[in-house]
Short mmCIF file of C-alpha atoms in Angstrom, two decimals:
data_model
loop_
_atom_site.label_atom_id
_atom_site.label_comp_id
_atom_site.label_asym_id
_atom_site.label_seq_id
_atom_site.Cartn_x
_atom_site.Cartn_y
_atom_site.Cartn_z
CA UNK A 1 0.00 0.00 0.00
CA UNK A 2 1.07 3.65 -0.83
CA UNK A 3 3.02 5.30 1.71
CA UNK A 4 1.60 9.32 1.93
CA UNK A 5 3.19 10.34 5.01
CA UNK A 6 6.97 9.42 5.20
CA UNK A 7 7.67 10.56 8.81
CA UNK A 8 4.69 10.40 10.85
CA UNK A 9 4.24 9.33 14.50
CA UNK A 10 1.11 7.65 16.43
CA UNK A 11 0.04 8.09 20.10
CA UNK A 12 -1.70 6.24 22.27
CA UNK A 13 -3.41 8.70 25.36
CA UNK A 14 -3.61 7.58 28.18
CA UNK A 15 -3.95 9.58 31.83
CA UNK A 16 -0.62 8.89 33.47
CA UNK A 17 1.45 8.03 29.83
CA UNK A 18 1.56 8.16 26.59
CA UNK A 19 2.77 5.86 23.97
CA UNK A 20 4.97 7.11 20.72
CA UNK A 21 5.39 5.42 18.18
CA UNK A 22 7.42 7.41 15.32
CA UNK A 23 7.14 5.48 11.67
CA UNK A 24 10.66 6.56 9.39
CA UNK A 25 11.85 4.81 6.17
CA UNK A 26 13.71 2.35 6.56
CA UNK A 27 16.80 0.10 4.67
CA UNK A 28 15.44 -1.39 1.62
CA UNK A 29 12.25 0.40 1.56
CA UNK A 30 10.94 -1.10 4.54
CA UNK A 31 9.49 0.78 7.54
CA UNK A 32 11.80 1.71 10.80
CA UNK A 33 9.38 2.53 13.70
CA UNK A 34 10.81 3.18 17.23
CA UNK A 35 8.23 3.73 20.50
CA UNK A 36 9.15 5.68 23.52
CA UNK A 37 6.82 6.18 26.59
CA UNK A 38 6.63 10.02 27.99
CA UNK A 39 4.67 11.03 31.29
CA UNK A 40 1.76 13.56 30.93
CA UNK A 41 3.55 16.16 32.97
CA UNK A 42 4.01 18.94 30.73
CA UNK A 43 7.45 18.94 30.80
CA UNK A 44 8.14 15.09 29.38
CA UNK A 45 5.46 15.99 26.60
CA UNK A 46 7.30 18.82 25.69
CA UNK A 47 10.71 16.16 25.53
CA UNK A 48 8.22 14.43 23.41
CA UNK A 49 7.82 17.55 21.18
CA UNK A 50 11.42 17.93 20.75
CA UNK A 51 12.13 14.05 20.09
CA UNK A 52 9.36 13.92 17.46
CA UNK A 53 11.07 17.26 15.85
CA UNK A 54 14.49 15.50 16.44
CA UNK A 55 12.47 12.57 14.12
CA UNK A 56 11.38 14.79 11.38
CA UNK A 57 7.91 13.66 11.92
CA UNK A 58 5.12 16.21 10.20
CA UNK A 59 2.30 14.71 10.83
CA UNK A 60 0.80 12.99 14.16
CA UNK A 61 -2.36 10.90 15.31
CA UNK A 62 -3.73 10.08 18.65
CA UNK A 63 -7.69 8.96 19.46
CA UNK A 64 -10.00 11.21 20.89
CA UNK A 65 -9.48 9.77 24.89
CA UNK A 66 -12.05 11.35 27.06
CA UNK A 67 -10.26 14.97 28.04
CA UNK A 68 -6.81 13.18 28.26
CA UNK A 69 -6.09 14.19 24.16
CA UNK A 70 -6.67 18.04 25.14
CA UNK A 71 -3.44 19.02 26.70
CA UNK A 72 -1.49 16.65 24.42
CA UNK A 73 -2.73 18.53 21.64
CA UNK A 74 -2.80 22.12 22.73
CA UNK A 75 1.33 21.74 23.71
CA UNK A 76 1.65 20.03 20.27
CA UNK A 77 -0.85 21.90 17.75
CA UNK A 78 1.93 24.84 16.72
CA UNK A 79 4.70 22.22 15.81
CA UNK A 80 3.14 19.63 13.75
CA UNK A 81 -0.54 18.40 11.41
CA UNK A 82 -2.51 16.51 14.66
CA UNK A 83 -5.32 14.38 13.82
CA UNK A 84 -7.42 13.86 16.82
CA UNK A 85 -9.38 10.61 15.01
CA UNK A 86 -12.51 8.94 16.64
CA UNK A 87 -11.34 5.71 18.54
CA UNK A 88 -14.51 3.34 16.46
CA UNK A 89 -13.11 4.14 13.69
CA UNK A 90 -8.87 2.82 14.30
CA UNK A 91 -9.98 -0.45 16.08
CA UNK A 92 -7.16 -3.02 15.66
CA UNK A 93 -7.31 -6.21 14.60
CA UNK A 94 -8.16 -9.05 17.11
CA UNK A 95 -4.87 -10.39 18.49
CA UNK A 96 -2.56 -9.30 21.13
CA UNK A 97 -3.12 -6.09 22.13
CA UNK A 98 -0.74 -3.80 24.02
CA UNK A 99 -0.42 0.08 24.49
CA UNK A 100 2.62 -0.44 22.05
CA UNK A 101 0.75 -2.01 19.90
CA UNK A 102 -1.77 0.48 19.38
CA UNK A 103 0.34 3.72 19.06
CA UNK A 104 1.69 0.89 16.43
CA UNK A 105 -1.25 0.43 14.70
CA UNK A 106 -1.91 4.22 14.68
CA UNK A 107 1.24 5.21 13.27
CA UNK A 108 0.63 2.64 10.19
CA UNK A 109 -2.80 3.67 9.63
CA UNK A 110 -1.55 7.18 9.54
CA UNK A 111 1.26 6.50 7.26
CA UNK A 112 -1.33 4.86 4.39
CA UNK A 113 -3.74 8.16 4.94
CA UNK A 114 -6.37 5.78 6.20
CA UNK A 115 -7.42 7.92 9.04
CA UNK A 116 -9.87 10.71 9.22
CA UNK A 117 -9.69 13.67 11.10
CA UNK A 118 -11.96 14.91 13.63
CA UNK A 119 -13.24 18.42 13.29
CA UNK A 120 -11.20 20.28 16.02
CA UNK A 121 -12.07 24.48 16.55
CA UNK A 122 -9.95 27.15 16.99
CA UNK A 123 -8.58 27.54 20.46
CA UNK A 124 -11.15 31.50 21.00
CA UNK A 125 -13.63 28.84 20.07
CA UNK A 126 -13.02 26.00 21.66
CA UNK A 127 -13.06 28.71 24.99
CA UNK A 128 -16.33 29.88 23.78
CA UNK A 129 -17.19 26.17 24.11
CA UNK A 130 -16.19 25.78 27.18
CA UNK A 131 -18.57 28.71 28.58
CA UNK A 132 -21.66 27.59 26.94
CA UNK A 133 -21.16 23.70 27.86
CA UNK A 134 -20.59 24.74 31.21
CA UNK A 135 -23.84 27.26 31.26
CA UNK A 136 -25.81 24.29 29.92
CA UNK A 137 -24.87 22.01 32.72
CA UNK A 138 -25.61 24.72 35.24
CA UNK A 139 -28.99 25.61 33.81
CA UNK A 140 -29.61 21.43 34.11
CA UNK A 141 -28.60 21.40 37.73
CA UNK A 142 -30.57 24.63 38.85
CA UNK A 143 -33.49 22.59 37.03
CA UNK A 144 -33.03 19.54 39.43
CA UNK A 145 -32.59 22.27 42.53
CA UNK A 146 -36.26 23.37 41.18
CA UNK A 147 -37.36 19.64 41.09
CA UNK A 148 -36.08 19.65 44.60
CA UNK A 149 -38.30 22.41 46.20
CA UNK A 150 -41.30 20.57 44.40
CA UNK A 151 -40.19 17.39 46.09
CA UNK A 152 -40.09 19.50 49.91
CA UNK A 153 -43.18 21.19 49.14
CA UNK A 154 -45.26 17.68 48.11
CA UNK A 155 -43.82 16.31 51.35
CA UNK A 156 -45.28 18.92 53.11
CA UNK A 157 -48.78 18.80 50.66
CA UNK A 158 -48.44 22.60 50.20
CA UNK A 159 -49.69 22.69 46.41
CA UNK A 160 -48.32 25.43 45.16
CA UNK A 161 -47.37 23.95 41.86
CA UNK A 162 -51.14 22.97 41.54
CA UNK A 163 -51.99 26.98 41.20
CA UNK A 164 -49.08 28.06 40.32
CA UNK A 165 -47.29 27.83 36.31
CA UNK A 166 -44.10 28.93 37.62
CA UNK A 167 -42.55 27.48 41.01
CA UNK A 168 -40.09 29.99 41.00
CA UNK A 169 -42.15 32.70 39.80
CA UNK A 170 -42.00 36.33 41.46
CA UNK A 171 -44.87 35.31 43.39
CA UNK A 172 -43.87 31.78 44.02
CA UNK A 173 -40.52 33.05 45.31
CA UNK A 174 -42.39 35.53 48.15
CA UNK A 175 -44.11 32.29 49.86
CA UNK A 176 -41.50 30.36 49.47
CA UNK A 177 -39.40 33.00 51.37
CA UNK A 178 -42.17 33.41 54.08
CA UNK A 179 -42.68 29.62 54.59
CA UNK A 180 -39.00 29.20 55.52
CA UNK A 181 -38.93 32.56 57.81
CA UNK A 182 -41.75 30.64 60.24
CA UNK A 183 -45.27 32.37 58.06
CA UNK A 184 -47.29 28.90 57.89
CA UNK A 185 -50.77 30.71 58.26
CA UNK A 186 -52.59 30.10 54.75
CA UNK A 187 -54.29 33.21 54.80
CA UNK A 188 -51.21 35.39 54.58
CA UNK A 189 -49.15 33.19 52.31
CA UNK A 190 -52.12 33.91 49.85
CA UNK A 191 -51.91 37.29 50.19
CA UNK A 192 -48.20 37.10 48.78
CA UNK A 193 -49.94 35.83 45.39
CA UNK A 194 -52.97 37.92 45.35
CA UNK A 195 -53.68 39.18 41.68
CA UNK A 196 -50.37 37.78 40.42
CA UNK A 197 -51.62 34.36 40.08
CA UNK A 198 -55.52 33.37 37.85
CA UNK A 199 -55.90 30.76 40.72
CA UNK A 200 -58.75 32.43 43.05
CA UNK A 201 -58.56 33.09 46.61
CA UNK A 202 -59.97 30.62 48.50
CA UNK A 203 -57.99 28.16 46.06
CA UNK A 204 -54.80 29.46 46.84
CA UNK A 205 -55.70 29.20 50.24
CA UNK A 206 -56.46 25.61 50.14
CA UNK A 207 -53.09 24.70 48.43
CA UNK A 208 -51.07 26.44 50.96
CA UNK A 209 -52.70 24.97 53.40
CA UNK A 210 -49.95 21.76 54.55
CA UNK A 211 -47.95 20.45 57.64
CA UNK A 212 -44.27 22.48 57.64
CA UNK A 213 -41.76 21.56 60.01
CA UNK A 214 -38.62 23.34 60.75
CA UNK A 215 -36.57 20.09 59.15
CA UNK A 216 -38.70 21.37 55.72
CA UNK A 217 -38.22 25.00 56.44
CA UNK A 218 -34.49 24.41 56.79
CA UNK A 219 -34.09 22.23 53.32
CA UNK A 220 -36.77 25.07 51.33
CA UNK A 221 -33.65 26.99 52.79
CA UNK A 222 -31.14 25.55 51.18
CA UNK A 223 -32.59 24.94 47.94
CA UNK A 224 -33.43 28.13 47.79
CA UNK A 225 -30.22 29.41 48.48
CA UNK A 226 -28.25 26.78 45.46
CA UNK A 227 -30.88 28.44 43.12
CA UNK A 228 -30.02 32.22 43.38
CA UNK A 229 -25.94 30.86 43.25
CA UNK A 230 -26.69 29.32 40.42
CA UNK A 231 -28.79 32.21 38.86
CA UNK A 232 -25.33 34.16 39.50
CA UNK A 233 -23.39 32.03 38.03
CA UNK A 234 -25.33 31.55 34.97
CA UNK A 235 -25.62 35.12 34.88
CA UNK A 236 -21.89 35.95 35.11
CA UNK A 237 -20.87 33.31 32.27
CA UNK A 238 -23.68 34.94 30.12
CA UNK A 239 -22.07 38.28 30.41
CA UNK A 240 -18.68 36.45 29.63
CA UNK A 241 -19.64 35.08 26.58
CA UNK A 242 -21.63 38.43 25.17
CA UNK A 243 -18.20 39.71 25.93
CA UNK A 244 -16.55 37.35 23.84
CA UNK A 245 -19.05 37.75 20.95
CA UNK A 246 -18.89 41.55 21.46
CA UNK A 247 -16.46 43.47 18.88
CA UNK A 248 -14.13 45.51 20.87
CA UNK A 249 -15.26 49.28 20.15
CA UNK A 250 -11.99 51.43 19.06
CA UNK A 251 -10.67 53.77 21.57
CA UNK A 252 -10.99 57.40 21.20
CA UNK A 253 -7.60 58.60 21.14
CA UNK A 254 -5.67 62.15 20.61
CA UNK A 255 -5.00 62.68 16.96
CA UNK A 256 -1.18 61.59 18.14
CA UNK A 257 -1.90 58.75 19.74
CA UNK A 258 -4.85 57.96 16.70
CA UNK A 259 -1.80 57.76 13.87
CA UNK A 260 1.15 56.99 15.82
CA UNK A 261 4.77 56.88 14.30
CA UNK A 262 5.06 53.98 11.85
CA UNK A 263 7.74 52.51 14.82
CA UNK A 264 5.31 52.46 16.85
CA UNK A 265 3.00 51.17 14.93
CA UNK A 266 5.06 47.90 14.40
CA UNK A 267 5.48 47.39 17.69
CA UNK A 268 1.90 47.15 18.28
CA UNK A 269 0.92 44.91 16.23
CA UNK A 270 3.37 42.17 18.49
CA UNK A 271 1.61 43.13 21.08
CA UNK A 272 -1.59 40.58 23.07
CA UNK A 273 -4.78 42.18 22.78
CA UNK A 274 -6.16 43.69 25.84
CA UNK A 275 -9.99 42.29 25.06
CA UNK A 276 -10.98 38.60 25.75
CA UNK A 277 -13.68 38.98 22.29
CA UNK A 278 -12.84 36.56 19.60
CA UNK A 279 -10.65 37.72 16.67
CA UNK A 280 -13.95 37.79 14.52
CA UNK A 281 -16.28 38.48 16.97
CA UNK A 282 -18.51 40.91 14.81
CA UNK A 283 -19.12 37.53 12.19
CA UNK A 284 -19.40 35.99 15.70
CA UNK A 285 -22.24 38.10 16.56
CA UNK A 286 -24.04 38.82 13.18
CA UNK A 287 -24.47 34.90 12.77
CA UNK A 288 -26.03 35.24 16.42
CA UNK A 289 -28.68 37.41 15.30
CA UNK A 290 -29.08 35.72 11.88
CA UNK A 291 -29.92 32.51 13.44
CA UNK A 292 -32.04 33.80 16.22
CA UNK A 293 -34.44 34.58 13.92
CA UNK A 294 -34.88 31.10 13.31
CA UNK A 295 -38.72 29.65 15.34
CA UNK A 296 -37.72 28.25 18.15
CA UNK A 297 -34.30 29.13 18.42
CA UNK A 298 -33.41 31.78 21.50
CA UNK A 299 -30.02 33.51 22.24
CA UNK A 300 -29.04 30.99 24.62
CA UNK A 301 -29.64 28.23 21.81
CA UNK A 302 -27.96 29.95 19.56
CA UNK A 303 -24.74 31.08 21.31
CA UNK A 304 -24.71 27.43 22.01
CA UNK A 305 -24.77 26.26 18.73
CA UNK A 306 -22.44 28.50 16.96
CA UNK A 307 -19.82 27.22 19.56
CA UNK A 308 -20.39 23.75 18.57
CA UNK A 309 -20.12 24.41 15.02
CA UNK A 310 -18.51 27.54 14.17
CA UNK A 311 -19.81 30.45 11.79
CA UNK A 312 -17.06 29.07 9.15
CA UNK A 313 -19.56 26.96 6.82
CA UNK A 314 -17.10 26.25 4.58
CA UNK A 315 -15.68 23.39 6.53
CA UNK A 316 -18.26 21.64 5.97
CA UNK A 317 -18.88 20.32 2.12
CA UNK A 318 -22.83 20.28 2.42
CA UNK A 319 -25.72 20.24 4.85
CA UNK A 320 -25.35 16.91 5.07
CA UNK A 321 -22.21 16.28 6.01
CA UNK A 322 -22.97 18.86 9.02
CA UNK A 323 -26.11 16.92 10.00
CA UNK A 324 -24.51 13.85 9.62
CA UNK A 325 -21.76 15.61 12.31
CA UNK A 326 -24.26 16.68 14.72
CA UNK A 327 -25.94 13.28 14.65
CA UNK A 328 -29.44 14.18 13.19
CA UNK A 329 -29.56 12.57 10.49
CA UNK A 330 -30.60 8.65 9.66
CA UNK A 331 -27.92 6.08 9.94
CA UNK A 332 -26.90 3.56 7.16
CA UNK A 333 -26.73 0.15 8.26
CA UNK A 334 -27.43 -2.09 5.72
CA UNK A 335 -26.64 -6.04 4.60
CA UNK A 336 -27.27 -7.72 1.49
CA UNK A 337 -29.00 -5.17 0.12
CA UNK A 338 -31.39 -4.72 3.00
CA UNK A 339 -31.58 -2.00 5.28
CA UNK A 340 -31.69 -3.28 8.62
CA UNK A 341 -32.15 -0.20 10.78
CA UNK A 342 -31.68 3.85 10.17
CA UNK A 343 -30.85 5.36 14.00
CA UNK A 344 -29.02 8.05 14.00
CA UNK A 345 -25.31 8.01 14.90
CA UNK A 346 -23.40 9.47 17.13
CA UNK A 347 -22.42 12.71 17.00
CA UNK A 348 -22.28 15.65 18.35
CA UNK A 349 -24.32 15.53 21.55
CA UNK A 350 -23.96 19.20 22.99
CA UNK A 351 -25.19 20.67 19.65
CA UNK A 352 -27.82 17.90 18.65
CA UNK A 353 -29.41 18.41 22.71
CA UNK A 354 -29.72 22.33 21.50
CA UNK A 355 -31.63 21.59 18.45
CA UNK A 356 -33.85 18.55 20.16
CA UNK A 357 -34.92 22.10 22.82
CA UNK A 358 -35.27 24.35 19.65
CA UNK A 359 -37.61 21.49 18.08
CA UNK A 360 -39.77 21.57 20.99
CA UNK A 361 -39.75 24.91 21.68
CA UNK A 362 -40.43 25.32 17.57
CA UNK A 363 -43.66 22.90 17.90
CA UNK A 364 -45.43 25.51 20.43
CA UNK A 365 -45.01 28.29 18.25
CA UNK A 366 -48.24 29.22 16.35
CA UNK A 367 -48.25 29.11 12.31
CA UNK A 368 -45.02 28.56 11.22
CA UNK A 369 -43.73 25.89 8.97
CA UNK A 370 -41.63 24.39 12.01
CA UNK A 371 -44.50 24.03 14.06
CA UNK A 372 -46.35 22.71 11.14
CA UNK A 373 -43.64 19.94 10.35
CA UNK A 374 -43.92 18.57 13.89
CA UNK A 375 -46.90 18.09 14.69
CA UNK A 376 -47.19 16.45 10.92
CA UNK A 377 -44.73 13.90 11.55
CA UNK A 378 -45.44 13.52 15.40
CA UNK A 379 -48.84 12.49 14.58
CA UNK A 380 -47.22 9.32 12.56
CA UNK A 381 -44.23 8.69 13.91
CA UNK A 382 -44.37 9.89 17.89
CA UNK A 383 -42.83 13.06 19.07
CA UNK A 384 -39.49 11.74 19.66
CA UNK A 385 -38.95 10.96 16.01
CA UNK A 386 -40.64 14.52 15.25
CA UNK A 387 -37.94 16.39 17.47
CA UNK A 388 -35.28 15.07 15.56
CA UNK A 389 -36.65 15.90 12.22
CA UNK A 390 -37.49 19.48 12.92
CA UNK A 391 -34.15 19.68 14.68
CA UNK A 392 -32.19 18.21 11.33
CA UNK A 393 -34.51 20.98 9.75
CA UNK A 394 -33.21 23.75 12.09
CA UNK A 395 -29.68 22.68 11.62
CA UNK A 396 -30.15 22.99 7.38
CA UNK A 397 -31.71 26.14 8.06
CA UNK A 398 -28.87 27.41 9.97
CA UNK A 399 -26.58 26.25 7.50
CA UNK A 400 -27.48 28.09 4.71
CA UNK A 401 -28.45 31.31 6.30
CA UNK A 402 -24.39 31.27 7.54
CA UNK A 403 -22.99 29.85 3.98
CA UNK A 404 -25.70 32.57 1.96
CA UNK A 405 -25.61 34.93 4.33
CA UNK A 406 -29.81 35.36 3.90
CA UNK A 407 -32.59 36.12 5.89
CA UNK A 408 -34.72 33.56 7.78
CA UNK A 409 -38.15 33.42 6.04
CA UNK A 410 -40.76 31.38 7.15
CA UNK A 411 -42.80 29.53 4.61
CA UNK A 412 -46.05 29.51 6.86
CA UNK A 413 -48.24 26.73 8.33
CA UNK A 414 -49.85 25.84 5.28
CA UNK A 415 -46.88 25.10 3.28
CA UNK A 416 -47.25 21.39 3.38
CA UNK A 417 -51.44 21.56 2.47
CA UNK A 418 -50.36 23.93 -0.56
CA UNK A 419 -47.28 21.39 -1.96
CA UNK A 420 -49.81 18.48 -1.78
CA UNK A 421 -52.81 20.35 -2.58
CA UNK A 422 -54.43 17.36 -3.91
CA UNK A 423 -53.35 14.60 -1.60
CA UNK A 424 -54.94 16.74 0.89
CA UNK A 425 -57.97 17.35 -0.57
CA UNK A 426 -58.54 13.70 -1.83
CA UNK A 427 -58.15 12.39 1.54
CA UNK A 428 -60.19 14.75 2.92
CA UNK A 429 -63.19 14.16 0.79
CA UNK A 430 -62.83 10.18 1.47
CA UNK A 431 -62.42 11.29 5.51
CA UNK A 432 -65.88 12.37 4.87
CA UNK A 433 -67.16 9.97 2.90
CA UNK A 434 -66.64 7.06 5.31
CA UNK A 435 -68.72 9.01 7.96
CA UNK A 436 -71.12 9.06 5.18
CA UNK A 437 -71.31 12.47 3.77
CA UNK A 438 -71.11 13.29 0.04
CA UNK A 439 -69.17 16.13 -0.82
CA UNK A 440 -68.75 18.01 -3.67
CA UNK A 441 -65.69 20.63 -3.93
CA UNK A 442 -66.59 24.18 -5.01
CA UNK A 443 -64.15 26.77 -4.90
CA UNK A 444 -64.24 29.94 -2.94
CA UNK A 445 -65.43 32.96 -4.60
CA UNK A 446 -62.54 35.71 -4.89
CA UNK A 447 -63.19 38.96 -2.82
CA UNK A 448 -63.82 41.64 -4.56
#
């Protein structure tokens, strides 16, 4: 088999080693390879750097190991062509199998060009990654700390979620607050929700009406008091990422200090920007706005989203090959010419949970084509199934707005009854027929 990369080197990740194994020509046109074992302090990968260099090695692949390839790769990136490959796809053969062996195996596949590379983001956005993965898991864990007050509150039977929408509504909040300061008379924990709330009086009256000990009082306490940390928190990596999506505004300077010397001037430009925005922060932030126009997507969805997979379209050869990324799309798994099932793969599961929320936030919006798509399919196929085809739809959408550069426009409720005008109205008339009605179609007069 054809050799493409000459000098190339394979490592296998692991948390307290790593395994290199560099692949060199060799005499008579065989293959030299030579393995060394480094530690994952930062100075033996570093010796690893330099004996790689020392090598001649270009090119280098490793398998994407939990969070153990991350600091491999960022002390590495600058120096050589990584390829951070998915670990299904460089399975060995069956055999022996040794850490040796693998960074073995790795190095040969690597050597043929048989490996694919995973899509890996600049380092401003793999930060911006960072933020909004991190906001998502807080958001999920200030949604347990809510499921946690419900759980105190139905052990005490006060039911406030039964009159309530919101259990940590404004007025929600202001009994809550009063239950754990000692108030457990119903009649003035009412009066905390009077005309906030459509439940009536002597309803609200009747729900707050329970057995509270101090043992509940202290534990509404607590929960109470995890909830407004994590409403900080979120709140202070929001701000952080606006600020990375945020151009940096120019400075108003002194005409001087506006068109410095031309000395000067070149020794700015060596100089480490003083804002933590992104180098293209206003693309950053126009695809923001573009895509937020999108039903069902909000700023917090979309944020999340462009850090998953970039404004930079161009990396990706179709809409397909994105979905097909994400992990929206249907699966091929197929055997003598029979498809045996079509789940979707894996992919990417930060971005494809974002588009699953936009899909069901989508299907409550009121005539739009999303909306109209769900509920279409959900009837069929469940609402599972319909939630990942409006979020495949989403994803398209997003796709072309960024590669065009368009407007969203939505094509309306009653896009699919127009494009099969006559499906519909055929099984329609036969809907009507079996509950034994004869119709006869007459169109509408035009207005006017």
């Amino acid at each position: 088999m054809e050799i493409l990369y000459q000098r190339c080197a394979g490592l296998d990740v692991h948390k307290k080693n790593v395994k290199a194994c560099v692949a060199l020509p060799g005499e008579g046109g065989k293959r030299r390879k030579e393995t060394r074992t480094y530690l994952r302090m930062t100075q033996d990968v570093l010796a690893m750097r330099d004996w790689l260099k020392e090598q001649g090695c270009t090119h280098i692949a490793m398998e994407a190991t939990g969070v153990y390839w991350k600091p491999i790769y960022n002390l590495l990136e600058s120096d050589f062509e990584i390829l951070v490959v998915n670990a299904h796809h460089i399975k060995t053969v069956p055999g022996r199998k040794t850490d040796v062996k693998d960074a073995e195996w790795i190095a040969d596949l690597l050597s043929h060009g048989l490996l694919t590379a995973s899509f890996i983001p600049s380092v401003p956005q793999r930060e911006l990654r960072d933020l909004t993965r991190y906001r998502g898991k807080l958001v999920e864990e200030r949604a347990r700390e809510v499921n946690r007050v419900q759980k105190t509150l139905e052990d005490t039977n006060l039911k406030l979620g039964d009159v309530v929408s919101d259990v940590m509504g404004k007025a929600s909040q202001m009994i809550l607050h009063a239950v754990v300061d000692g108030e457990t008379d119903p009649v003035r924990l009412a009066d905390f929700a009077a005309g906030l709330v459509r439940a009536s009086r002597e309803t609200l009256e009747r729900a707050l009406t329970g057995k509270v000990t101090a043992h509940h009082r202290f534990l509404l306490g607590e929960h109470l008091r995890q909830i407004e940390h994590l409403d900080e928190a979120i709140e202070r990596i929001s701000e952080e990422i606006a600020r990375r999506l945020t151009p940096p505004e120019p400075p108003n300077l002194p005409e001087e200090e506006a068109h410095p010397p031309a000395s000067q001037r070149k020794a700015s430009l060596t100089s480490s920007p003083s804002s933590a925005a992104l180098p293209d922060a206003q693309n950053w932030q126009h695809a923001v706005e573009i895509i937020d126009q999108i039903t069902g997507i909000s700023q917090r969805i979309a944020e999340g989203l462009l850090a998953e997979i970039g404004v930079n379209m161009k990396q990706f050869p179709s809409a397909k090959h994105l979905a097909s990324w994400v992990g929206v799309c249907p699966g091929n798994h197929e055997s003598a010419g029979k498809r045996l099932s079509g789940k979707t793969r894996k992919g990417n599961p930060y971005a494809r949970q974002l588009l699953i929320q936009a899909a069901h936030a989508a299907s409550h919006s009121k005539n739009t084509y999303l909306s109209a798509q769900y509920h279409r399919i959900a009837a069929r196929r469940g609402a599972k199934k319909a939630a990942v085809a409006v979020g495949h739809s989403i994803l398209v959408i997003i796709y072309h707005l960024l590669s065009d550069g368009s407007t969203y426009q939505d094509l309306g409720s009653h896009y699919f009854d127009e494009r099969d005008r006559e499906l519909v109205q055929k099984r329609l008339v036969r809907r009507l027929e079996r509950m034994g009605y004869q119709v006869e179609l007459q169109p509408m007069p035009q207005a006017g």
